Amino acid sequence: MDNILRLAVQKSGRLSEGSMKLIRSCGINVSNGIGKLKAKAANFPIEFFFLRDDDIPGYVADGVADIGIVGENVIVEKGKPVNSVHKLGFSKCRLSIALEKSVEYTGPNDLDGMSIATSYPNLLGRFLEDNKINASVHEISGSVEIAPSIGLAKAVCDIVSSGSTLFTNGLKEVETIFYSEAVMIANKQLSTEKQDILDKLLFRIKSLQQAKNSKYILLNAPEENVDEVIAQLPGMRSPTVLPLAQKGWVSVHSVINENDFWEKIEDLKAAGAEGILVVPIEKMIL
Ligand code: ATP
Ligand code: MG
C-alpha cells in the first residue's frame, strides 16, 4: 500500500485538537468519530490511526504507521529510531522539576539524595547524570503532581505549561530540563511514493506556518512620499503601488511580519500614510 500515507495521531489528549486542526487547515477532510480508531481522508491519500501518544514513536519506528504527530518529550523519552521531520508549533510545554513550596532550593545539588516521581525516567535520568546528582527516580504513569502530598516522593518531574497545576498542588518549579512542542515524525525507510505524499503535506503545513506570522497591509499615501513608505514595507519581492482615482495619491500593498507592525506604523503615518488596513493571510507560498 504505497499510495496511502498512514498518520498516527493522539486519540484524545493535549495533542489531538492541534493535530486535527492542522490537518483540516491543510484542506484535508477527515471525520474522526468518537471511538473510531481509524479513518481515511476524503480528498488526500492519507489514513489516520488514533492512538495513545506514548505508542506513536514505536508504531512509526516499526512501520505500522508511516508518520506521526507527537510531543518532542515523548520522542526523546522513548528513544525509538524515527526521523523528526518538522516542528509544528503547538502543544508547547516544558518538562520541569518541582518541589513543595516550603522546601528551600538553591541549585541542582539540593536534589541529591531526594526521591523524584516522574513519567519521564529517561529524560530525568539524563539530567541527573549530566549534573552528577544521585537521586532515586520513581516512575509513575500519571497524576505525578500529587506524589509529594501523599508521601510518595519529595520532588516531581512533570510537564508544565502555565504552571497552574503545580501551583494548585502546592509545588514550585525549580529546574526546567526540556522544552517540547508537537513534531511530525516519520519512519526512516519511507518508500519514494510515501515520501512524495509526505512532501506534499509538509508543503501545505509550511505555507500555513509562514502565513501565520505575516499580514497583508494596504494603505493610501501621497505619491511624492512613496519612496519613504515603501522603505518601511519590503514585501515578498517588492510592494505593489497602484494609482488612486484622486490625482497625486497611490495605494501601496505589501506583506509585513506581524511583530514589526506597531514599530512601523509611526513612520508610515509620518510619511503621510492613511487608511491603513492590515488583514490576515491564510496561506503563503514563497
Ligand atoms: P495519552 O492518553 O494519549 O497517553 P497523555 O495523558 O500521556 O495522553 P497528554 O496530557 O494528552 O498526554 O499530553 C500529550 C502531549 O501534549 C504531552 O506529551 C506534551 O508533549 C503535550 N502537553 C502536555 N501537557 C501540556 C500542556 N499543559 N500544554 C501544552 N502541551 C502539553
Ligand atoms: Mg501518554
PDB file of C-alpha atoms and ligand atoms in Angstrom:
ATOM      1  CA  MET A   1       0.000   0.000   0.000  1.00  0.00           C
ATOM      2  CA  ASP A   2       2.409   2.648  -1.232  1.00  0.00           C
ATOM      3  CA  ASN A   3      -0.257   5.014  -2.420  1.00  0.00           C
ATOM      4  CA  ILE A   4      -1.538   5.976   1.019  1.00  0.00           C
ATOM      5  CA  LEU A   5       0.336   7.515   3.942  1.00  0.00           C
ATOM      6  CA  ARG A   6      -0.607   6.220   7.395  1.00  0.00           C
ATOM      7  CA  LEU A   7      -0.529   9.002  10.016  1.00  0.00           C
ATOM      8  CA  ALA A   8      -0.616   8.245  13.752  1.00  0.00           C
ATOM      9  CA  VAL A   9      -2.212  10.969  15.875  1.00  0.00           C
ATOM     10  CA  GLN A  10      -3.190  11.085  19.544  1.00  0.00           C
ATOM     11  CA  LYS A  11      -6.696   9.754  20.074  1.00  0.00           C
ATOM     12  CA  SER A  12      -7.644  12.106  22.867  1.00  0.00           C
ATOM     13  CA  GLY A  13      -5.466  14.476  24.834  1.00  0.00           C
ATOM     14  CA  ARG A  14      -3.455  17.624  24.565  1.00  0.00           C
ATOM     15  CA  LEU A  15      -2.164  16.913  21.056  1.00  0.00           C
ATOM     16  CA  SER A  16      -5.425  15.789  19.470  1.00  0.00           C
ATOM     17  CA  GLU A  17      -7.106  19.103  18.784  1.00  0.00           C
ATOM     18  CA  GLY A  18      -3.960  20.773  17.428  1.00  0.00           C
ATOM     19  CA  SER A  19      -3.156  17.789  15.219  1.00  0.00           C
ATOM     20  CA  MET A  20      -6.613  17.595  13.630  1.00  0.00           C
ATOM     21  CA  LYS A  21      -6.864  21.378  13.299  1.00  0.00           C
ATOM     22  CA  LEU A  22      -3.559  21.398  11.425  1.00  0.00           C
ATOM     23  CA  ILE A  23      -4.687  18.619   9.093  1.00  0.00           C
ATOM     24  CA  ARG A  24      -8.004  20.345   8.385  1.00  0.00           C
ATOM     25  CA  SER A  25      -6.258  23.678   7.757  1.00  0.00           C
ATOM     26  CA  CYS A  26      -4.278  21.843   5.067  1.00  0.00           C
ATOM     27  CA  GLY A  27      -7.580  21.287   3.271  1.00  0.00           C
ATOM     28  CA  ILE A  28      -7.744  17.597   4.208  1.00  0.00           C
ATOM     29  CA  ASN A  29     -11.243  16.394   5.081  1.00  0.00           C
ATOM     30  CA  VAL A  30     -11.486  13.705   7.711  1.00  0.00           C
ATOM     31  CA  SER A  31     -14.130  12.737  10.217  1.00  0.00           C
ATOM     32  CA  ASN A  32     -12.832  11.319  13.478  1.00  0.00           C
ATOM     33  CA  GLY A  33     -15.987   9.991  15.086  1.00  0.00           C
ATOM     34  CA  ILE A  34     -15.844   9.290  18.821  1.00  0.00           C
ATOM     35  CA  GLY A  35     -14.388   5.856  19.498  1.00  0.00           C
ATOM     36  CA  LYS A  36     -13.071   5.419  15.969  1.00  0.00           C
ATOM     37  CA  LEU A  37      -9.533   4.068  15.754  1.00  0.00           C
ATOM     38  CA  LYS A  38      -9.002   4.540  12.019  1.00  0.00           C
ATOM     39  CA  ALA A  39     -10.218   6.978   9.377  1.00  0.00           C
ATOM     40  CA  LYS A  40      -9.421   7.811   5.762  1.00  0.00           C
ATOM     41  CA  ALA A  41      -9.305  11.310   4.356  1.00  0.00           C
ATOM     42  CA  ALA A  42     -11.799  12.012   1.602  1.00  0.00           C
ATOM     43  CA  ASN A  43      -9.547  14.176  -0.571  1.00  0.00           C
ATOM     44  CA  PHE A  44      -5.908  13.311   0.244  1.00  0.00           C
ATOM     45  CA  PRO A  45      -4.070   9.936   0.213  1.00  0.00           C
ATOM     46  CA  ILE A  46      -3.796   9.686   3.972  1.00  0.00           C
ATOM     47  CA  GLU A  47      -5.162   7.308   6.591  1.00  0.00           C
ATOM     48  CA  PHE A  48      -5.346   8.175  10.294  1.00  0.00           C
ATOM     49  CA  PHE A  49      -4.646   5.901  13.248  1.00  0.00           C
ATOM     50  CA  PHE A  50      -5.897   7.286  16.572  1.00  0.00           C
ATOM     51  CA  LEU A  51      -3.594   6.081  19.370  1.00  0.00           C
ATOM     52  CA  ARG A  52      -2.186   6.790  22.847  1.00  0.00           C
ATOM     53  CA  ASP A  53       0.613   9.304  22.361  1.00  0.00           C
ATOM     54  CA  ASP A  54       3.148   7.018  24.114  1.00  0.00           C
ATOM     55  CA  ASP A  55       2.694   4.408  21.394  1.00  0.00           C
ATOM     56  CA  ILE A  56       3.190   6.745  18.420  1.00  0.00           C
ATOM     57  CA  PRO A  57       7.045   6.703  18.202  1.00  0.00           C
ATOM     58  CA  GLY A  58       7.085   2.892  18.372  1.00  0.00           C
ATOM     59  CA  TYR A  59       4.415   2.457  15.702  1.00  0.00           C
ATOM     60  CA  VAL A  60       6.274   4.832  13.385  1.00  0.00           C
ATOM     61  CA  ALA A  61       9.657   3.194  14.074  1.00  0.00           C
ATOM     62  CA  ASP A  62       8.186  -0.248  13.330  1.00  0.00           C
ATOM     63  CA  GLY A  63       6.472   0.962  10.158  1.00  0.00           C
ATOM     64  CA  VAL A  64       2.944   0.181  11.386  1.00  0.00           C
ATOM     65  CA  ALA A  65       2.368   3.885  10.754  1.00  0.00           C
ATOM     66  CA  ASP A  66       4.443   5.897   8.248  1.00  0.00           C
ATOM     67  CA  ILE A  67       4.342   9.230  10.052  1.00  0.00           C
ATOM     68  CA  GLY A  68       3.094  10.555  13.374  1.00  0.00           C
ATOM     69  CA  ILE A  69       2.415  13.730  15.315  1.00  0.00           C
ATOM     70  CA  VAL A  70       3.771  13.605  18.853  1.00  0.00           C
ATOM     71  CA  GLY A  71       5.463  15.764  21.526  1.00  0.00           C
ATOM     72  CA  GLU A  72       9.276  16.013  21.448  1.00  0.00           C
ATOM     73  CA  ASN A  73       9.244  14.961  25.103  1.00  0.00           C
ATOM     74  CA  VAL A  74       7.749  11.598  24.146  1.00  0.00           C
ATOM     75  CA  ILE A  75      10.073  11.157  21.132  1.00  0.00           C
ATOM     76  CA  VAL A  76      13.197  11.662  23.247  1.00  0.00           C
ATOM     77  CA  GLU A  77      11.857   9.709  26.222  1.00  0.00           C
ATOM     78  CA  LYS A  78      11.025   6.669  24.085  1.00  0.00           C
ATOM     79  CA  GLY A  79      14.276   6.884  22.110  1.00  0.00           C
ATOM     80  CA  LYS A  80      12.847   4.991  19.115  1.00  0.00           C
ATOM     81  CA  PRO A  81      14.663   5.335  15.781  1.00  0.00           C
ATOM     82  CA  VAL A  82      12.457   7.773  13.844  1.00  0.00           C
ATOM     83  CA  ASN A  83      13.158  10.899  11.804  1.00  0.00           C
ATOM     84  CA  SER A  84      11.901  14.182  13.297  1.00  0.00           C
ATOM     85  CA  VAL A  85      10.906  15.946  10.102  1.00  0.00           C
ATOM     86  CA  HIS A  86       9.194  19.190  11.106  1.00  0.00           C
ATOM     87  CA  LYS A  87       8.279  21.189  14.219  1.00  0.00           C
ATOM     88  CA  LEU A  88       4.610  22.047  14.274  1.00  0.00           C
ATOM     89  CA  GLY A  89       4.436  24.949  16.748  1.00  0.00           C
ATOM     90  CA  PHE A  90       1.621  23.726  19.014  1.00  0.00           C
ATOM     91  CA  SER A  91       1.375  21.810  22.326  1.00  0.00           C
ATOM     92  CA  LYS A  92       4.328  23.814  23.597  1.00  0.00           C
ATOM     93  CA  CYS A  93       5.327  22.847  27.099  1.00  0.00           C
ATOM     94  CA  ARG A  94       8.341  22.094  29.258  1.00  0.00           C
ATOM     95  CA  LEU A  95       9.479  19.263  31.487  1.00  0.00           C
ATOM     96  CA  SER A  96      10.378  20.621  34.904  1.00  0.00           C
ATOM     97  CA  ILE A  97      11.394  19.518  38.352  1.00  0.00           C
ATOM     98  CA  ALA A  98       9.197  20.872  41.147  1.00  0.00           C
ATOM     99  CA  LEU A  99       9.332  20.800  44.927  1.00  0.00           C
ATOM    100  CA  GLU A 100       6.878  21.624  47.707  1.00  0.00           C
ATOM    101  CA  LYS A 101       6.786  25.401  48.172  1.00  0.00           C
ATOM    102  CA  SER A 102       8.243  25.253  51.673  1.00  0.00           C
ATOM    103  CA  VAL A 103      11.370  23.328  50.611  1.00  0.00           C
ATOM    104  CA  GLU A 104      14.373  25.588  50.148  1.00  0.00           C
ATOM    105  CA  TYR A 105      16.139  25.328  46.787  1.00  0.00           C
ATOM    106  CA  THR A 106      19.485  26.831  45.843  1.00  0.00           C
ATOM    107  CA  GLY A 107      20.533  24.660  42.871  1.00  0.00           C
ATOM    108  CA  PRO A 108      20.607  21.157  41.351  1.00  0.00           C
ATOM    109  CA  ASN A 109      22.819  19.809  44.152  1.00  0.00           C
ATOM    110  CA  ASP A 110      19.873  20.205  46.540  1.00  0.00           C
ATOM    111  CA  LEU A 111      18.221  17.317  44.646  1.00  0.00           C
ATOM    112  CA  ASP A 112      20.982  14.965  45.771  1.00  0.00           C
ATOM    113  CA  GLY A 113      19.551  12.091  47.803  1.00  0.00           C
ATOM    114  CA  MET A 114      15.932  13.062  47.027  1.00  0.00           C
ATOM    115  CA  SER A 115      13.235  10.825  45.596  1.00  0.00           C
ATOM    116  CA  ILE A 116      11.663  12.177  42.396  1.00  0.00           C
ATOM    117  CA  ALA A 117       8.385  10.938  40.869  1.00  0.00           C
ATOM    118  CA  THR A 118       8.039  11.160  37.084  1.00  0.00           C
ATOM    119  CA  SER A 119       6.605   9.636  33.917  1.00  0.00           C
ATOM    120  CA  TYR A 120       9.868  10.564  32.158  1.00  0.00           C
ATOM    121  CA  PRO A 121      12.594   8.402  33.734  1.00  0.00           C
ATOM    122  CA  ASN A 122      14.933   8.655  30.731  1.00  0.00           C
ATOM    123  CA  LEU A 123      14.823  12.433  30.322  1.00  0.00           C
ATOM    124  CA  LEU A 124      15.130  12.878  34.082  1.00  0.00           C
ATOM    125  CA  GLY A 125      17.921  10.295  34.279  1.00  0.00           C
ATOM    126  CA  ARG A 126      19.866  12.192  31.625  1.00  0.00           C
ATOM    127  CA  PHE A 127      19.538  15.464  33.574  1.00  0.00           C
ATOM    128  CA  LEU A 128      20.611  13.812  36.831  1.00  0.00           C
ATOM    129  CA  GLU A 129      23.581  12.198  35.158  1.00  0.00           C
ATOM    130  CA  ASP A 130      24.684  15.426  33.430  1.00  0.00           C
ATOM    131  CA  ASN A 131      24.561  17.220  36.768  1.00  0.00           C
ATOM    132  CA  LYS A 132      26.083  14.313  38.697  1.00  0.00           C
ATOM    133  CA  ILE A 133      23.103  14.139  41.037  1.00  0.00           C
ATOM    134  CA  ASN A 134      22.327  10.991  42.934  1.00  0.00           C
ATOM    135  CA  ALA A 135      18.539  10.815  43.297  1.00  0.00           C
ATOM    136  CA  SER A 136      16.080   7.928  43.281  1.00  0.00           C
ATOM    137  CA  VAL A 137      13.601   8.007  40.414  1.00  0.00           C
ATOM    138  CA  HIS A 138      10.046   6.677  40.931  1.00  0.00           C
ATOM    139  CA  GLU A 139       8.364   6.016  37.633  1.00  0.00           C
ATOM    140  CA  ILE A 140       4.600   6.536  37.723  1.00  0.00           C
ATOM    141  CA  SER A 141       2.307   6.829  34.745  1.00  0.00           C
ATOM    142  CA  GLY A 142       0.089   9.746  35.742  1.00  0.00           C
ATOM    143  CA  SER A 143      -1.048  12.235  38.423  1.00  0.00           C
ATOM    144  CA  VAL A 144       2.598  12.907  39.187  1.00  0.00           C
ATOM    145  CA  GLU A 145       1.842  16.230  40.867  1.00  0.00           C
ATOM    146  CA  ILE A 146       0.211  14.618  43.908  1.00  0.00           C
ATOM    147  CA  ALA A 147       3.270  12.468  44.726  1.00  0.00           C
ATOM    148  CA  PRO A 148       4.742  14.830  47.385  1.00  0.00           C
ATOM    149  CA  SER A 149       1.422  15.336  49.205  1.00  0.00           C
ATOM    150  CA  ILE A 150       0.822  11.585  49.509  1.00  0.00           C
ATOM    151  CA  GLY A 151       4.387  10.942  50.620  1.00  0.00           C
ATOM    152  CA  LEU A 152       5.485   9.022  47.523  1.00  0.00           C
ATOM    153  CA  ALA A 153       8.370  11.314  46.638  1.00  0.00           C
ATOM    154  CA  LYS A 154       9.916  14.563  47.732  1.00  0.00           C
ATOM    155  CA  ALA A 155      10.073  16.058  44.226  1.00  0.00           C
ATOM    156  CA  VAL A 156       8.327  15.625  40.877  1.00  0.00           C
ATOM    157  CA  CYS A 157       9.473  15.930  37.286  1.00  0.00           C
ATOM    158  CA  ASP A 158       6.479  16.658  35.082  1.00  0.00           C
ATOM    159  CA  ILE A 159       5.109  18.545  32.083  1.00  0.00           C
ATOM    160  CA  VAL A 160       4.319  22.211  32.762  1.00  0.00           C
ATOM    161  CA  SER A 161       2.751  24.851  30.547  1.00  0.00           C
ATOM    162  CA  SER A 162       1.255  27.652  32.638  1.00  0.00           C
ATOM    163  CA  GLY A 163       2.354  26.245  35.989  1.00  0.00           C
ATOM    164  CA  SER A 164      -1.180  26.379  37.414  1.00  0.00           C
ATOM    165  CA  THR A 165      -1.352  22.614  38.117  1.00  0.00           C
ATOM    166  CA  LEU A 166       1.864  22.813  40.127  1.00  0.00           C
ATOM    167  CA  PHE A 167       0.567  25.859  41.971  1.00  0.00           C
ATOM    168  CA  THR A 168      -2.747  24.236  42.931  1.00  0.00           C
ATOM    169  CA  ASN A 169      -0.808  21.277  44.297  1.00  0.00           C
ATOM    170  CA  GLY A 170       1.423  23.462  46.461  1.00  0.00           C
ATOM    171  CA  LEU A 171       4.510  22.936  44.300  1.00  0.00           C
ATOM    172  CA  LYS A 172       7.104  25.322  42.844  1.00  0.00           C
ATOM    173  CA  GLU A 173       9.050  24.818  39.643  1.00  0.00           C
ATOM    174  CA  VAL A 174      12.811  24.773  40.316  1.00  0.00           C
ATOM    175  CA  GLU A 175      14.506  23.388  37.181  1.00  0.00           C
ATOM    176  CA  THR A 176      13.421  23.120  33.543  1.00  0.00           C
ATOM    177  CA  ILE A 177      15.085  20.146  31.926  1.00  0.00           C
ATOM    178  CA  PHE A 178      13.459  20.000  28.464  1.00  0.00           C
ATOM    179  CA  TYR A 179      11.391  22.192  26.099  1.00  0.00           C
ATOM    180  CA  SER A 180       8.856  20.490  23.851  1.00  0.00           C
ATOM    181  CA  GLU A 181       6.374  21.102  21.074  1.00  0.00           C
ATOM    182  CA  ALA A 182       4.465  18.862  18.663  1.00  0.00           C
ATOM    183  CA  VAL A 183       6.641  17.409  15.904  1.00  0.00           C
ATOM    184  CA  MET A 184       5.986  15.442  12.716  1.00  0.00           C
ATOM    185  CA  ILE A 185       7.976  12.220  12.806  1.00  0.00           C
ATOM    186  CA  ALA A 186       8.490   9.719  10.006  1.00  0.00           C
ATOM    187  CA  ASN A 187       9.645   6.161   9.535  1.00  0.00           C
ATOM    188  CA  LYS A 188      13.299   6.030   8.492  1.00  0.00           C
ATOM    189  CA  GLN A 189      12.606   3.997   5.347  1.00  0.00           C
ATOM    190  CA  LEU A 190       9.670   5.597   3.592  1.00  0.00           C
ATOM    191  CA  SER A 191       9.133   4.484   0.003  1.00  0.00           C
ATOM    192  CA  THR A 192       9.522   7.150  -2.694  1.00  0.00           C
ATOM    193  CA  GLU A 193       5.748   7.211  -3.171  1.00  0.00           C
ATOM    194  CA  LYS A 194       5.108   7.786   0.527  1.00  0.00           C
ATOM    195  CA  GLN A 195       7.881  10.389   0.740  1.00  0.00           C
ATOM    196  CA  ASP A 196       6.154  12.254  -2.118  1.00  0.00           C
ATOM    197  CA  ILE A 197       2.856  12.320  -0.209  1.00  0.00           C
ATOM    198  CA  LEU A 198       4.686  13.488   2.940  1.00  0.00           C
ATOM    199  CA  ASP A 199       6.409  16.262   0.957  1.00  0.00           C
ATOM    200  CA  LYS A 200       3.017  17.464  -0.319  1.00  0.00           C
ATOM    201  CA  LEU A 201       1.666  17.507   3.229  1.00  0.00           C
ATOM    202  CA  LEU A 202       4.731  19.348   4.572  1.00  0.00           C
ATOM    203  CA  PHE A 203       4.477  21.907   1.769  1.00  0.00           C
ATOM    204  CA  ARG A 204       0.931  22.721   2.890  1.00  0.00           C
ATOM    205  CA  ILE A 205       1.955  22.855   6.568  1.00  0.00           C
ATOM    206  CA  LYS A 206       4.862  25.223   5.853  1.00  0.00           C
ATOM    207  CA  SER A 207       2.606  27.501   3.779  1.00  0.00           C
ATOM    208  CA  LEU A 208       0.267  27.803   6.747  1.00  0.00           C
ATOM    209  CA  GLN A 209       3.095  28.443   9.205  1.00  0.00           C
ATOM    210  CA  GLN A 210       4.586  31.174   7.022  1.00  0.00           C
ATOM    211  CA  ALA A 211       1.200  32.840   6.649  1.00  0.00           C
ATOM    212  CA  LYS A 212       0.557  32.832  10.377  1.00  0.00           C
ATOM    213  CA  ASN A 213       3.178  35.465  11.221  1.00  0.00           C
ATOM    214  CA  SER A 214       2.527  37.598   8.166  1.00  0.00           C
ATOM    215  CA  LYS A 215      -0.114  40.218   7.442  1.00  0.00           C
ATOM    216  CA  TYR A 216      -1.235  41.844   4.243  1.00  0.00           C
ATOM    217  CA  ILE A 217      -1.100  45.633   4.551  1.00  0.00           C
ATOM    218  CA  LEU A 218      -2.877  48.178   2.322  1.00  0.00           C
ATOM    219  CA  LEU A 219      -2.592  51.916   2.704  1.00  0.00           C
ATOM    220  CA  ASN A 220      -3.009  55.182   0.837  1.00  0.00           C
ATOM    221  CA  ALA A 221      -0.163  57.683   0.607  1.00  0.00           C
ATOM    222  CA  PRO A 222       0.750  60.850  -1.262  1.00  0.00           C
ATOM    223  CA  GLU A 223       2.638  59.907  -4.412  1.00  0.00           C
ATOM    224  CA  GLU A 224       5.545  62.206  -3.527  1.00  0.00           C
ATOM    225  CA  ASN A 225       6.227  60.189  -0.350  1.00  0.00           C
ATOM    226  CA  VAL A 226       6.038  56.766  -1.938  1.00  0.00           C
ATOM    227  CA  ASP A 227       9.757  56.014  -1.542  1.00  0.00           C
ATOM    228  CA  GLU A 228       9.595  56.759   2.166  1.00  0.00           C
ATOM    229  CA  VAL A 229       6.568  54.493   2.563  1.00  0.00           C
ATOM    230  CA  ILE A 230       7.950  51.541   0.634  1.00  0.00           C
ATOM    231  CA  ALA A 231      11.233  51.735   2.530  1.00  0.00           C
ATOM    232  CA  GLN A 232       9.179  50.528   5.509  1.00  0.00           C
ATOM    233  CA  LEU A 233       7.453  47.762   3.557  1.00  0.00           C
ATOM    234  CA  PRO A 234       9.883  45.422   1.790  1.00  0.00           C
ATOM    235  CA  GLY A 235       7.158  42.912   0.851  1.00  0.00           C
ATOM    236  CA  MET A 236       7.717  39.460  -0.624  1.00  0.00           C
ATOM    237  CA  ARG A 237       9.519  40.778  -3.697  1.00  0.00           C
ATOM    238  CA  SER A 238       8.622  44.460  -3.546  1.00  0.00           C
ATOM    239  CA  PRO A 239       5.402  46.313  -2.716  1.00  0.00           C
ATOM    240  CA  THR A 240       2.611  46.894  -5.205  1.00  0.00           C
ATOM    241  CA  VAL A 241       1.976  50.584  -5.947  1.00  0.00           C
ATOM    242  CA  LEU A 242      -1.304  51.478  -7.665  1.00  0.00           C
ATOM    243  CA  PRO A 243      -2.655  54.912  -8.605  1.00  0.00           C
ATOM    244  CA  LEU A 244      -5.770  56.137  -6.774  1.00  0.00           C
ATOM    245  CA  ALA A 245      -8.585  57.864  -8.698  1.00  0.00           C
ATOM    246  CA  GLN A 246      -7.579  61.029  -6.828  1.00  0.00           C
ATOM    247  CA  LYS A 247      -4.537  62.553  -8.540  1.00  0.00           C
ATOM    248  CA  GLY A 248      -1.288  62.640  -6.562  1.00  0.00           C
ATOM    249  CA  TRP A 249      -2.248  59.660  -4.366  1.00  0.00           C
ATOM    250  CA  VAL A 250      -1.307  55.984  -4.539  1.00  0.00           C
ATOM    251  CA  SER A 251      -2.335  52.783  -2.822  1.00  0.00           C
ATOM    252  CA  VAL A 252       0.541  50.645  -1.502  1.00  0.00           C
ATOM    253  CA  HIS A 253       0.077  46.898  -0.820  1.00  0.00           C
ATOM    254  CA  SER A 254       2.623  44.677   0.864  1.00  0.00           C
ATOM    255  CA  VAL A 255       3.247  41.840   3.297  1.00  0.00           C
ATOM    256  CA  ILE A 256       4.711  42.515   6.727  1.00  0.00           C
ATOM    257  CA  ASN A 257       5.703  40.495   9.730  1.00  0.00           C
ATOM    258  CA  GLU A 258       3.057  40.956  12.383  1.00  0.00           C
ATOM    259  CA  ASN A 259       5.662  41.623  15.067  1.00  0.00           C
ATOM    260  CA  ASP A 260       7.069  44.586  13.101  1.00  0.00           C
ATOM    261  CA  PHE A 261       3.734  46.262  12.531  1.00  0.00           C
ATOM    262  CA  TRP A 262       3.470  48.522  15.578  1.00  0.00           C
ATOM    263  CA  GLU A 263       7.055  49.704  15.152  1.00  0.00           C
ATOM    264  CA  LYS A 264       6.466  50.709  11.560  1.00  0.00           C
ATOM    265  CA  ILE A 265       3.127  52.388  11.981  1.00  0.00           C
ATOM    266  CA  GLU A 266       4.551  55.683  13.328  1.00  0.00           C
ATOM    267  CA  ASP A 267       6.987  56.024  10.422  1.00  0.00           C
ATOM    268  CA  LEU A 268       4.260  55.205   7.921  1.00  0.00           C
ATOM    269  CA  LYS A 269       1.955  57.828   9.393  1.00  0.00           C
ATOM    270  CA  ALA A 270       4.787  60.353   9.428  1.00  0.00           C
ATOM    271  CA  ALA A 271       5.200  59.684   5.690  1.00  0.00           C
ATOM    272  CA  GLY A 272       1.548  60.644   5.196  1.00  0.00           C
ATOM    273  CA  ALA A 273       0.083  57.130   5.048  1.00  0.00           C
ATOM    274  CA  GLU A 274      -3.607  56.911   5.843  1.00  0.00           C
ATOM    275  CA  GLY A 275      -6.478  54.452   5.526  1.00  0.00           C
ATOM    276  CA  ILE A 276      -4.159  51.660   6.698  1.00  0.00           C
ATOM    277  CA  LEU A 277      -5.691  48.183   6.592  1.00  0.00           C
ATOM    278  CA  VAL A 278      -3.973  45.080   7.980  1.00  0.00           C
ATOM    279  CA  VAL A 279      -5.563  41.766   7.065  1.00  0.00           C
ATOM    280  CA  PRO A 280      -4.707  38.144   7.847  1.00  0.00           C
ATOM    281  CA  ILE A 281      -3.159  35.875   5.239  1.00  0.00           C
ATOM    282  CA  GLU A 282      -4.447  32.324   5.107  1.00  0.00           C
ATOM    283  CA  LYS A 283      -1.703  30.622   3.123  1.00  0.00           C
ATOM    284  CA  MET A 284       1.620  31.833   1.777  1.00  0.00           C
ATOM    285  CA  ILE A 285       3.659  30.207  -0.978  1.00  0.00           C
ATOM    286  CA  LEU A 286       7.082  31.760  -1.369  1.00  0.00           C
TER     287      LEU A 286
HETATM  288  P1  ATP B   1      -2.399   9.554  26.236  1.00  0.00           P
HETATM  289  O1  ATP B   1      -3.665   9.125  26.856  1.00  0.00           O
HETATM  290  O2  ATP B   1      -2.522   9.672  24.747  1.00  0.00           O
HETATM  291  O3  ATP B   1      -1.204   8.733  26.654  1.00  0.00           O
HETATM  292  P2  ATP B   1      -1.258  11.615  27.920  1.00  0.00           P
HETATM  293  O4  ATP B   1      -2.129  11.790  29.124  1.00  0.00           O
HETATM  294  O5  ATP B   1       0.007  10.825  28.030  1.00  0.00           O
HETATM  295  O6  ATP B   1      -2.150  11.036  26.727  1.00  0.00           O
HETATM  296  P3  ATP B   1      -1.460  14.453  27.328  1.00  0.00           P
HETATM  297  O7  ATP B   1      -1.609  15.043  28.692  1.00  0.00           O
HETATM  298  O8  ATP B   1      -2.660  14.433  26.444  1.00  0.00           O
HETATM  299  O9  ATP B   1      -0.778  13.011  27.373  1.00  0.00           O
HETATM  300  O10 ATP B   1      -0.276  15.230  26.604  1.00  0.00           O
HETATM  301  C1  ATP B   1       0.172  14.867  25.340  1.00  0.00           C
HETATM  302  C2  ATP B   1       1.360  15.715  24.986  1.00  0.00           C
HETATM  303  O11 ATP B   1       0.966  17.083  24.902  1.00  0.00           O
HETATM  304  C3  ATP B   1       2.495  15.722  26.020  1.00  0.00           C
HETATM  305  O12 ATP B   1       3.381  14.632  25.825  1.00  0.00           O
HETATM  306  C4  ATP B   1       3.157  17.042  25.773  1.00  0.00           C
HETATM  307  O13 ATP B   1       4.022  16.983  24.636  1.00  0.00           O
HETATM  308  C5  ATP B   1       1.978  17.920  25.422  1.00  0.00           C
HETATM  309  N1  ATP B   1       1.428  18.604  26.624  1.00  0.00           N
HETATM  310  C6  ATP B   1       1.165  18.069  27.831  1.00  0.00           C
HETATM  311  N2  ATP B   1       0.670  18.964  28.672  1.00  0.00           N
HETATM  312  C7  ATP B   1       0.600  20.110  28.003  1.00  0.00           C
HETATM  313  C8  ATP B   1       0.132  21.422  28.324  1.00  0.00           C
HETATM  314  N3  ATP B   1      -0.338  21.710  29.527  1.00  0.00           N
HETATM  315  N4  ATP B   1       0.184  22.351  27.365  1.00  0.00           N
HETATM  316  C9  ATP B   1       0.653  22.071  26.148  1.00  0.00           C
HETATM  317  N5  ATP B   1       1.114  20.854  25.788  1.00  0.00           N
HETATM  318  C10 ATP B   1       1.079  19.889  26.686  1.00  0.00           C
HETATM  319 MG    MG B   2       0.598   9.336  27.103  1.00  0.00          MG
END
